[in-house]
Short mmCIF file of C-alpha atoms in Angstrom, two decimals:
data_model
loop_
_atom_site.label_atom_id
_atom_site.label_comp_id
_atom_site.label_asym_id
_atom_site.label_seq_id
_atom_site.Cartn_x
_atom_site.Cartn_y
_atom_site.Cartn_z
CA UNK Y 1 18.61 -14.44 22.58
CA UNK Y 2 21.08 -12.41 21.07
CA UNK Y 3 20.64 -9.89 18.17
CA UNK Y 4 23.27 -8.99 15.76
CA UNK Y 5 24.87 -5.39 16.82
CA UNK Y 6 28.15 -5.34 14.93
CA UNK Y 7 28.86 -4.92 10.93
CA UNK Y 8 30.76 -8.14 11.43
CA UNK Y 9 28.64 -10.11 12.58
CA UNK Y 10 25.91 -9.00 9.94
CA UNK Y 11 28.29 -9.70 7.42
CA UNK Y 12 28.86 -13.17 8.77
CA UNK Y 13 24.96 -13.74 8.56
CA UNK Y 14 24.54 -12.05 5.60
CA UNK Y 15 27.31 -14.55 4.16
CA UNK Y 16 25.09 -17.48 4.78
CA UNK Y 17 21.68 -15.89 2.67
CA UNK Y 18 23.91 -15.69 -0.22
CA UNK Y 19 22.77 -18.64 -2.78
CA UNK Y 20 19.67 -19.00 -0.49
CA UNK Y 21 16.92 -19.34 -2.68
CA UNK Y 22 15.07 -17.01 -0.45
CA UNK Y 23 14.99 -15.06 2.58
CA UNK Y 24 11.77 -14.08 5.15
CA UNK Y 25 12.09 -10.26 6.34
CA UNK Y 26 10.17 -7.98 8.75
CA UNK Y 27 11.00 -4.82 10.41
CA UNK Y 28 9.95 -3.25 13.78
CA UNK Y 29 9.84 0.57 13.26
CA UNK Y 30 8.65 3.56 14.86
CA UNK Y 31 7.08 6.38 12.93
CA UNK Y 32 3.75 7.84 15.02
CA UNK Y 33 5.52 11.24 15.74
CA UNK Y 34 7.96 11.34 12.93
CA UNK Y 35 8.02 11.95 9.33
CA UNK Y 36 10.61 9.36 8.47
CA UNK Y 37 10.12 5.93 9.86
CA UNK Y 38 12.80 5.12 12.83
CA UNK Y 39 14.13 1.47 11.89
CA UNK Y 40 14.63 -0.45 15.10
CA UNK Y 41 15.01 -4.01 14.19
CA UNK Y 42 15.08 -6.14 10.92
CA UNK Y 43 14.07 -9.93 11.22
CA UNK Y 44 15.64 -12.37 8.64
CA UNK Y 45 15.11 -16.02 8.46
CA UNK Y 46 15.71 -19.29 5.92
CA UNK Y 47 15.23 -22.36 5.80
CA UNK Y 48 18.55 -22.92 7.65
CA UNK Y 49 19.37 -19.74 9.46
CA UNK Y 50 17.59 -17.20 11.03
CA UNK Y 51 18.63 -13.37 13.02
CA UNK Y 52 17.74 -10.54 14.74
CA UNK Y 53 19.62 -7.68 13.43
CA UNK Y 54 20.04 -3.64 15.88
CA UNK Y 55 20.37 -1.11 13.43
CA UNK Y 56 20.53 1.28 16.38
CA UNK Y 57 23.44 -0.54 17.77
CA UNK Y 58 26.34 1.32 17.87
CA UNK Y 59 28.86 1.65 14.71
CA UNK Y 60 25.89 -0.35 12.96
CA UNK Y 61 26.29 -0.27 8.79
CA UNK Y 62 23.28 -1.99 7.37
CA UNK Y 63 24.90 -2.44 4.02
CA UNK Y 64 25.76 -6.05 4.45
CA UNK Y 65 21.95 -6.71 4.17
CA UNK Y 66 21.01 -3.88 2.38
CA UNK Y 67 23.21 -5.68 -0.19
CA UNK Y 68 20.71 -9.14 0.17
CA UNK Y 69 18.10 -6.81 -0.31
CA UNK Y 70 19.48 -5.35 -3.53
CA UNK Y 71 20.21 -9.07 -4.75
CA UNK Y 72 17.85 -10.39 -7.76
CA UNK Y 73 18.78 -13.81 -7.38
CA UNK Y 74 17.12 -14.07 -3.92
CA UNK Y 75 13.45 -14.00 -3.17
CA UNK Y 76 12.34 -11.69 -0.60
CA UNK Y 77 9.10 -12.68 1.45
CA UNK Y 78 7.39 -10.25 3.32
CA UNK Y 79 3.30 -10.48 5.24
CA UNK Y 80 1.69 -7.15 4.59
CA UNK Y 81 5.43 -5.97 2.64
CA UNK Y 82 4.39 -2.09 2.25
CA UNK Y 83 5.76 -0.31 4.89
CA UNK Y 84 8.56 -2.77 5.32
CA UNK Y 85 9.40 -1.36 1.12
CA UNK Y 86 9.18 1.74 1.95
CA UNK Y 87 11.42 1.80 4.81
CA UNK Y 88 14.25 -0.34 2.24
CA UNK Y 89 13.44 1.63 -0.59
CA UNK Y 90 14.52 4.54 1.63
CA UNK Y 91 17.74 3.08 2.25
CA UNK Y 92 18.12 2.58 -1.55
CA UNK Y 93 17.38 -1.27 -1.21
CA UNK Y 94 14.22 -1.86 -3.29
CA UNK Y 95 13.57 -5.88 -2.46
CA UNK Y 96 12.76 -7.46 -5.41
CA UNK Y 97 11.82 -9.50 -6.29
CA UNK Y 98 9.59 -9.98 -3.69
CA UNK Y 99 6.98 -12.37 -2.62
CA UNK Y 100 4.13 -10.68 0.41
CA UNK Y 101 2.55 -13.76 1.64
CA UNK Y 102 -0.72 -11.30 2.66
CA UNK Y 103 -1.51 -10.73 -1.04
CA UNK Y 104 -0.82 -14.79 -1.85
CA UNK Y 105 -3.37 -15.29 1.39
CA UNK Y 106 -6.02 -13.02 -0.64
CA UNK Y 107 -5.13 -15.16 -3.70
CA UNK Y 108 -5.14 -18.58 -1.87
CA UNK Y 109 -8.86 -18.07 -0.19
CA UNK Y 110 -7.55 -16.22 3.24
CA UNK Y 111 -9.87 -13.39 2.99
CA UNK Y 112 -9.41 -9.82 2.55
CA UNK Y 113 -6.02 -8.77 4.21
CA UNK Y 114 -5.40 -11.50 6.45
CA UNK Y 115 -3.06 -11.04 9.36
CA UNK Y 116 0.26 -12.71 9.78
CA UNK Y 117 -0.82 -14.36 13.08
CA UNK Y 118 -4.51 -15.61 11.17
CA UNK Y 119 -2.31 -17.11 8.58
CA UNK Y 120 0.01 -19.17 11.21
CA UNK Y 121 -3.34 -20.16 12.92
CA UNK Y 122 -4.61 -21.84 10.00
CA UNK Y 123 -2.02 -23.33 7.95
CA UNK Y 124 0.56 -24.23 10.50
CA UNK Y 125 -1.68 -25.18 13.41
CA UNK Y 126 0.36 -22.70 15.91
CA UNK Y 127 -1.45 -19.98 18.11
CA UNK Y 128 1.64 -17.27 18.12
CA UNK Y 129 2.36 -15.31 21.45
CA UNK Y 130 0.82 -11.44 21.18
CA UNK Y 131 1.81 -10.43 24.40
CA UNK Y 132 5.25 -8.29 22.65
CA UNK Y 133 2.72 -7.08 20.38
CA UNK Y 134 3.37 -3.05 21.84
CA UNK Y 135 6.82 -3.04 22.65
CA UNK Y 136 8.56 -0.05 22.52
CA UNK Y 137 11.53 -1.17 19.64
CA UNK Y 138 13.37 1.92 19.83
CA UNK Y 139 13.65 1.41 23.85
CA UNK Y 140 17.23 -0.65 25.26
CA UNK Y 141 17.73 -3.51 26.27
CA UNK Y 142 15.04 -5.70 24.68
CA UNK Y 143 14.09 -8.55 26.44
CA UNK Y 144 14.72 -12.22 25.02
CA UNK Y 145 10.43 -12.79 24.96
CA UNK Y 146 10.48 -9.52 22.72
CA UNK Y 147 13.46 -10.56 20.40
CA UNK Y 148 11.99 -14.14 20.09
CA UNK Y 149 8.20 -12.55 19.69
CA UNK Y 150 10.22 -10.49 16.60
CA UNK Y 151 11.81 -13.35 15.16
CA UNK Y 152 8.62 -15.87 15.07
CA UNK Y 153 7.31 -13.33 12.26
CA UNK Y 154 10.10 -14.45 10.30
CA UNK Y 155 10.58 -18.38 11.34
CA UNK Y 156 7.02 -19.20 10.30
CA UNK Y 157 7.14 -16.88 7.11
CA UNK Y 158 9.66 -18.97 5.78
CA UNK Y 159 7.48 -21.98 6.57
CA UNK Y 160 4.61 -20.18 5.17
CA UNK Y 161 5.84 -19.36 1.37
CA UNK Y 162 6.96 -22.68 0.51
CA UNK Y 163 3.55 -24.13 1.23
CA UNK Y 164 1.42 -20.76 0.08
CA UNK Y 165 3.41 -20.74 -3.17
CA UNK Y 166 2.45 -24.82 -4.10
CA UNK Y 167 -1.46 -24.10 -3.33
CA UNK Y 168 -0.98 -21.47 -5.86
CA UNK Y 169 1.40 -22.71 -8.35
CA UNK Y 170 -1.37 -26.17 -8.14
CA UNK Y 171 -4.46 -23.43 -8.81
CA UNK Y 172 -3.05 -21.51 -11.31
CA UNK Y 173 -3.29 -18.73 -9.59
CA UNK Y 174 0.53 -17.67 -9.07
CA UNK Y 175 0.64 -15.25 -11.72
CA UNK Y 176 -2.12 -13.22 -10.17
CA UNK Y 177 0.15 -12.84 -7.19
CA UNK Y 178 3.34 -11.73 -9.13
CA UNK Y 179 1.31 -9.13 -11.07
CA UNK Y 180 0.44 -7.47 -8.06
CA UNK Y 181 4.07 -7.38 -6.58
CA UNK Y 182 5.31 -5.75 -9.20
CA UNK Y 183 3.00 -2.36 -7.95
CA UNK Y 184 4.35 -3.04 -4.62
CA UNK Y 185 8.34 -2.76 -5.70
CA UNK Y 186 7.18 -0.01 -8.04
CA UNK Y 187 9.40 3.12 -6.19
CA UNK Y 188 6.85 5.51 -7.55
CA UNK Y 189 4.67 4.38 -5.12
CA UNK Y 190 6.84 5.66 -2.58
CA UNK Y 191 7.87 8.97 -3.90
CA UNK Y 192 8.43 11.29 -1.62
CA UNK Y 193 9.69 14.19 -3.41
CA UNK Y 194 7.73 17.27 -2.43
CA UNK Y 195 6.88 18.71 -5.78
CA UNK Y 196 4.61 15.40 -5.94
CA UNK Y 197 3.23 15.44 -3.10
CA UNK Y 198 0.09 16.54 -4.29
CA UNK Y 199 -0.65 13.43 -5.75
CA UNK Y 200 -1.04 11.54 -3.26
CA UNK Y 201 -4.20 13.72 -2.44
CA UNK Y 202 -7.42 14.54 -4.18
CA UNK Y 203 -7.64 17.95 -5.86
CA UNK Y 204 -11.70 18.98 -5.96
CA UNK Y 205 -11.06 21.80 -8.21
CA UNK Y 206 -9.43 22.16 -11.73
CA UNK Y 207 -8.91 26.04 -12.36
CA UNK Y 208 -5.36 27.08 -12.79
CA UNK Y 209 -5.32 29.21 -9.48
CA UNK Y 210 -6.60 26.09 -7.32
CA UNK Y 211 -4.13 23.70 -8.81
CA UNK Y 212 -1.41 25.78 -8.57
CA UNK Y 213 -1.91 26.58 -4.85
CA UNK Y 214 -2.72 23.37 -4.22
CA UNK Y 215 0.70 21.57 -5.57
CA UNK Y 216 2.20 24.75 -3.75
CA UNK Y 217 0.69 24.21 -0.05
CA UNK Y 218 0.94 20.52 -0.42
CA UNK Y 219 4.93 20.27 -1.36
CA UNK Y 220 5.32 22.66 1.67
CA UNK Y 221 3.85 20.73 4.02
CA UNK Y 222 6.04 17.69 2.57
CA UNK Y 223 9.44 19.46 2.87
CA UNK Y 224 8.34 20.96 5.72
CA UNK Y 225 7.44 17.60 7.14
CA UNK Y 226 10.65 16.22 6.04
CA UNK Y 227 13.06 18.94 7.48
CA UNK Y 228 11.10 18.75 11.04
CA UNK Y 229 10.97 15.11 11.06
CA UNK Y 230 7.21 15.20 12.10
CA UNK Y 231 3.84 13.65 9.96
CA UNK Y 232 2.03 15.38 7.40
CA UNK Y 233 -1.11 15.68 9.49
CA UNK Y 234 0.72 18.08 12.60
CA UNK Y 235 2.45 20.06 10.11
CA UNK Y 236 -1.58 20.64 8.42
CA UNK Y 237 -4.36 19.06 7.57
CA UNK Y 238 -4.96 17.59 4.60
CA UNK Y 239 -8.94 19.54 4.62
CA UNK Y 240 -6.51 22.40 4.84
CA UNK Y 241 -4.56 22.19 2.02
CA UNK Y 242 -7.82 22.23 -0.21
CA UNK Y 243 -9.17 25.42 1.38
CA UNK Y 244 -5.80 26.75 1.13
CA UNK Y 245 -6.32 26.38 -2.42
CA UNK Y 246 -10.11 27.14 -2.64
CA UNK Y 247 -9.29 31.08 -0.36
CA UNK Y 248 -5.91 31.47 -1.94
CA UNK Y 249 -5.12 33.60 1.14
CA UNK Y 250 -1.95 35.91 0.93
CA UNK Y 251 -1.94 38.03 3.95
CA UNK Y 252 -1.98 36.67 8.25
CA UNK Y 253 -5.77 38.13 8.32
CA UNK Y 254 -7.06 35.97 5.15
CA UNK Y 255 -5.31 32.85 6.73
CA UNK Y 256 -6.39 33.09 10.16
CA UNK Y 257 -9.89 33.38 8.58
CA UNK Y 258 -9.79 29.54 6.92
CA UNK Y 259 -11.85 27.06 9.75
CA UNK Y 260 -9.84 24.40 8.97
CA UNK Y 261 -5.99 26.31 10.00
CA UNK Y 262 -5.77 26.08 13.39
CA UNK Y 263 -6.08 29.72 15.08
CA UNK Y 264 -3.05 31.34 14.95
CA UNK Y 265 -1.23 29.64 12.22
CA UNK Y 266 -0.20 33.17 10.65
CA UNK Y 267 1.73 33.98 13.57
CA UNK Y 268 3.65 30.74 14.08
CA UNK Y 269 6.64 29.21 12.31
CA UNK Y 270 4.76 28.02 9.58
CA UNK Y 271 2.47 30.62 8.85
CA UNK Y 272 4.57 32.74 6.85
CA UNK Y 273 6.70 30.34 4.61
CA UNK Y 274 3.27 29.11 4.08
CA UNK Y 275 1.68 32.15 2.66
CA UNK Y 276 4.82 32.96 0.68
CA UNK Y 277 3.99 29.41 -1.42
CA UNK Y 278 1.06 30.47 -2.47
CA UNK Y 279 1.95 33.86 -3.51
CA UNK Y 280 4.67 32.09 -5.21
CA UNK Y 281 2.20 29.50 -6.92
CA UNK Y 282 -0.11 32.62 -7.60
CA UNK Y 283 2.72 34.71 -9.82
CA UNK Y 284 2.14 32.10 -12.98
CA UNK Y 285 -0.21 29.75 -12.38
CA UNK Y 286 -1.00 28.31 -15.57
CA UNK Y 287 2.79 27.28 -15.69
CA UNK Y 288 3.40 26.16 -12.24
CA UNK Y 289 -0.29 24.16 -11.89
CA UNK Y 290 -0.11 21.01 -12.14
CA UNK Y 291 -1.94 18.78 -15.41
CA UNK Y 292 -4.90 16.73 -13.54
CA UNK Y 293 -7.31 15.06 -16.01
CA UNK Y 294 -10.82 15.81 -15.41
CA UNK Y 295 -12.96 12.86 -14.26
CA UNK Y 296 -15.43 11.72 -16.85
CA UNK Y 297 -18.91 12.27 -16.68
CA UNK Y 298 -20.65 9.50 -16.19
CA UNK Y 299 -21.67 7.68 -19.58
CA UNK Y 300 -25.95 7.53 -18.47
CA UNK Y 301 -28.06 8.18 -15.67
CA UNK Y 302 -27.90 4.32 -15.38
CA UNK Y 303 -24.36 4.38 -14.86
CA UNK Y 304 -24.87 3.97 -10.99
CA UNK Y 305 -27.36 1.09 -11.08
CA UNK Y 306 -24.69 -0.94 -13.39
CA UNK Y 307 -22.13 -0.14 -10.04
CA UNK Y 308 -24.32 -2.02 -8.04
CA UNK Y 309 -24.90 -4.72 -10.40
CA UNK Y 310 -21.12 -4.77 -11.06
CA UNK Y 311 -20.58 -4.85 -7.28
CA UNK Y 312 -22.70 -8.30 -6.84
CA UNK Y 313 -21.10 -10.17 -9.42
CA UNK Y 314 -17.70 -9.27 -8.48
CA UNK Y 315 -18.49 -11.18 -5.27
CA UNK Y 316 -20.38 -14.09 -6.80
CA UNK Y 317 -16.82 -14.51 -8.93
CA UNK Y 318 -15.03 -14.01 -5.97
CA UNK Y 319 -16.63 -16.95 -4.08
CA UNK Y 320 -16.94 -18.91 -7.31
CA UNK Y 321 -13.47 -18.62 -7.48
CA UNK Y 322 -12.47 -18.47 -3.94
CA UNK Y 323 -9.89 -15.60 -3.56
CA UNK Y 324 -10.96 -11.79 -1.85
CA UNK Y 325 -12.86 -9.95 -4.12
CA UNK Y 326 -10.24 -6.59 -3.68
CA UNK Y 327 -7.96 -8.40 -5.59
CA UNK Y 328 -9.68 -8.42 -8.35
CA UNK Y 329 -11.04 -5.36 -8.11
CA UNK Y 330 -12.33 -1.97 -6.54
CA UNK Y 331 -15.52 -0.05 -6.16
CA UNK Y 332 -13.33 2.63 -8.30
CA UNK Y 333 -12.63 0.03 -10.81
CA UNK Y 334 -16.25 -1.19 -11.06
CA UNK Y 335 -17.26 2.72 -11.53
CA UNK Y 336 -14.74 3.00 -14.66
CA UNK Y 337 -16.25 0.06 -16.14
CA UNK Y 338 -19.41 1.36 -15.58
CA UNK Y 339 -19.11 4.40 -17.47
CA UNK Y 340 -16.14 2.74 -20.11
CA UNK Y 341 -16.21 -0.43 -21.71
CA UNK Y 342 -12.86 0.10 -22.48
CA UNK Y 343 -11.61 1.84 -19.25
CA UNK Y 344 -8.16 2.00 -18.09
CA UNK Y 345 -8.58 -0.56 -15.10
CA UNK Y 346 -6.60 -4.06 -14.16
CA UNK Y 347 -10.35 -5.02 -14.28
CA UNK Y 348 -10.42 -5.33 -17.62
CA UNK Y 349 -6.39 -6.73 -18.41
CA UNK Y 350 -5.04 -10.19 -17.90
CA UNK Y 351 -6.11 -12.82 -15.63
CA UNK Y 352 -8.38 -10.20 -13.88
CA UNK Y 353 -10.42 -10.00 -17.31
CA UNK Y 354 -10.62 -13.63 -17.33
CA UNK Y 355 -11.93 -13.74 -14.14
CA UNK Y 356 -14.31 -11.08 -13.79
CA UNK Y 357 -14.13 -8.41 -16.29
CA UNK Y 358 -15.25 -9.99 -19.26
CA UNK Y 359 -18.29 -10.95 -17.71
CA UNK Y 360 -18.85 -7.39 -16.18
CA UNK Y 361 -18.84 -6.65 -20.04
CA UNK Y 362 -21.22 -8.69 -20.61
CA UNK Y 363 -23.47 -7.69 -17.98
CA UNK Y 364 -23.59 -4.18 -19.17
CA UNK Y 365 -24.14 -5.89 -22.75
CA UNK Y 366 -27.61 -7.19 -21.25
CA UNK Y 367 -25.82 -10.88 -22.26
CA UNK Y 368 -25.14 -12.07 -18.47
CA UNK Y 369 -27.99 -11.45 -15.32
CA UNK Y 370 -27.60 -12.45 -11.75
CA UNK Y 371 -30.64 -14.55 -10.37
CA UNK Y 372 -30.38 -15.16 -6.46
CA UNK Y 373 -30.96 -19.08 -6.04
CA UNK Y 374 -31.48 -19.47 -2.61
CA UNK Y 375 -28.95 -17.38 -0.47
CA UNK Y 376 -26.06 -18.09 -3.38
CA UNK Y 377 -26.24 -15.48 -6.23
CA UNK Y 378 -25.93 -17.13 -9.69
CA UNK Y 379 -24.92 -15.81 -12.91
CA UNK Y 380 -26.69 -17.11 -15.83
CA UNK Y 381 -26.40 -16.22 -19.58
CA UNK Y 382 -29.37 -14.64 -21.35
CA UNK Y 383 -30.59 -16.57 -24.31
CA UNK Y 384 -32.68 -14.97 -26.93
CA UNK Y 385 -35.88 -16.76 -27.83
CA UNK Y 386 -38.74 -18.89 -25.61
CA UNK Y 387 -35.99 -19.31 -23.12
CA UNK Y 388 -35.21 -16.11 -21.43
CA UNK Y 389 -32.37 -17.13 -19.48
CA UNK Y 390 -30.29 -20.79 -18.83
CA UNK Y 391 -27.52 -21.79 -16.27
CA UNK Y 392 -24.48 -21.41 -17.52
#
């Protein structure tokens, strides 16, 4: 097998996914001891034609299909799409719209996350080959069983969403999947401007001082990350970043106190740049701390038996209805409806309502109880009067 290592050639391809209705897409990147993932092959199928593409091939420009990518009036289908977004979105090619055939699986009655090769298994009959599964991508040459390995996770994806998408469009359920893409192709999601970095973690403290250290340390550690090219976590840890913020040390000795900076930080590259944030961040900190709404106390000391009732009906609607119950919803989402009958959760909007949180209203509103019926869990509707409670 062949892959695509010239512009012309790509363009050639590229040619014949224009007017396709859609195109299947994977990558096979590198990223466990950099910052930025390292793009080492893109996989592109239809119906009709199918590639390998080398963007480390020599002279390589990407734009050809970066272009496809960028193109509205082609679907893109990706199997567990998020890292495969980022990666685009950092090349300025958000794919949308989009189609990620793991979320339709979740929909369709897969399970929770199913894998690409669990998905083959049961819908097209075929046991794929895993033994590619760890190849170095960045390494050259690739052999032809690792280039066809790469391209089977496009050939069978565009079997895959033809048939996925009719079981869903037949349920009714093919809404629920384009709801959730549109978080997925949201480019706030993959932000990575360092003065936000802090958002991404979870602040335990809400004085000025704290916050302000905290945004301080964190979008450090981000550009920092960024201009070395290495992750977040050997740059420092993210326990560090909140005891940064908790000491607010401004001096080597106050540093190399905190357990969780590795001994001798002060005295390395990083040390001082890093103490000069926070005495930065420390200068005004009501102005340079960051606004983080407090979380709500919870509504009654009840609040965490209703969790736990909330947590058993959202799988007895999840079987009733067949699709993985994280869909729907999250223990975090169950908590805000706990405490907020109005809370801002998809729990409680659009088809997830209709499927779940109404009734988790209605549970709080004493109106709904769950009676176990053997080893099935049933809901039934609480009737006032002689009868205190009838199948619904």
């Amino acid at each position: 097998m062949t892959p695509i290592t010239t512009t012309a050639e790509l363009a050639a391809f590229c040619d014949k996914l224009k007017g396709q209705p859609f195109v299947a897409v994977d990558t096979e990147f590198m990223r466990e001891t950099t910052y930025w993932p390292k793009l080492c092959l893109i996989q592109a199928a239809t119906p009709k034609d199918e590639a390998v593409i080398d963007p480390l091939a020599d002279g390589m420009d990407l734009e050809p299909f970066l272009e496809i990518l960028r193109d509205e009036s082609i679907l893109k289908v990706f199997h567990a799409a998020r890292q495969d977004v980022e990666i685009f979105n950092n090349l300025k090619a958000m794919p949308r719209p989009l189609f990620d055939t793991q979320v339709a699986g979740m929909a369709a009655g897969f399970g929770e996350q199913i894998a690409y090769d669990a998905l083959v298994r049961q819908m097209l009959k075929i046991e794929l080959d895993k033994s590619s599964r760890f190849t170095d991508w960045a390494r050259r040459p690739l052999a032809d069983s690792q280039l066809s390995y790469a391209l089977a996770d496009v050939t069978h994806l565009a079997k895959l969403y033809p048939m996925l998408r009719a079981r869903l469009e037949k349920e009714g359920r093919l809404v629920w999947v384009t709801d959730e893409m549109e978080g997925l192709t949201d480019p706030a999601n993959y932000d990575v401007d360092p003065d936000n970095a802090w958002k991404r973690l979870k602040p335990r403290r809400h004085t000025a001082k704290y916050l302000a250290a905290y945004k301080a340390v964190a979008a450090w550690r981000e550009r920092t990350a960024q201009h070395r090219d290495q992750p977040r976590g050997r740059i420092l840890k993210d326990e560090a970043i909140d005891e940064v913020a908790t000491q607010l040390p401004t001096d080597a000795a106050a540093l190399d106190r905190l357990r969780s900076v590795p001994k001798g930080f002060s005295g390395s590259k990083f040390g001082p740049d890093l103490l000069e944030a926070v005495r930065e961040a420390l200068k005004n900190p009501e102005a340079y701390a960051p606004v983080v709404e407090k979380p709500k106390a919870q509504s009654s000391p009840a609040a965490g038996a209703v969790v736990e009732l909330l947590k058993v009906l959202l799988k007895a609607r999840a079987e009733d209805a067949g699709v993985a119950s994280k869909l729907i919803a999250t223990v975090s989402d169950l908590e805000m409806i706990a405490n907020d009958d109005e809370a801002a959760t998809p729990a409680l909007k659009g088809w997830r309502r209709e499927a779940f949180g109404e009734d988790a209203l209605r549970i709080k509103r004493g109106e709904l109880a769950l009676v176990l019926d053997g080893a099935k869990v049933r809901v039934v509707e609480v009737r006032r009067g002689p009868r205190k409670a009838a199948a619904e």
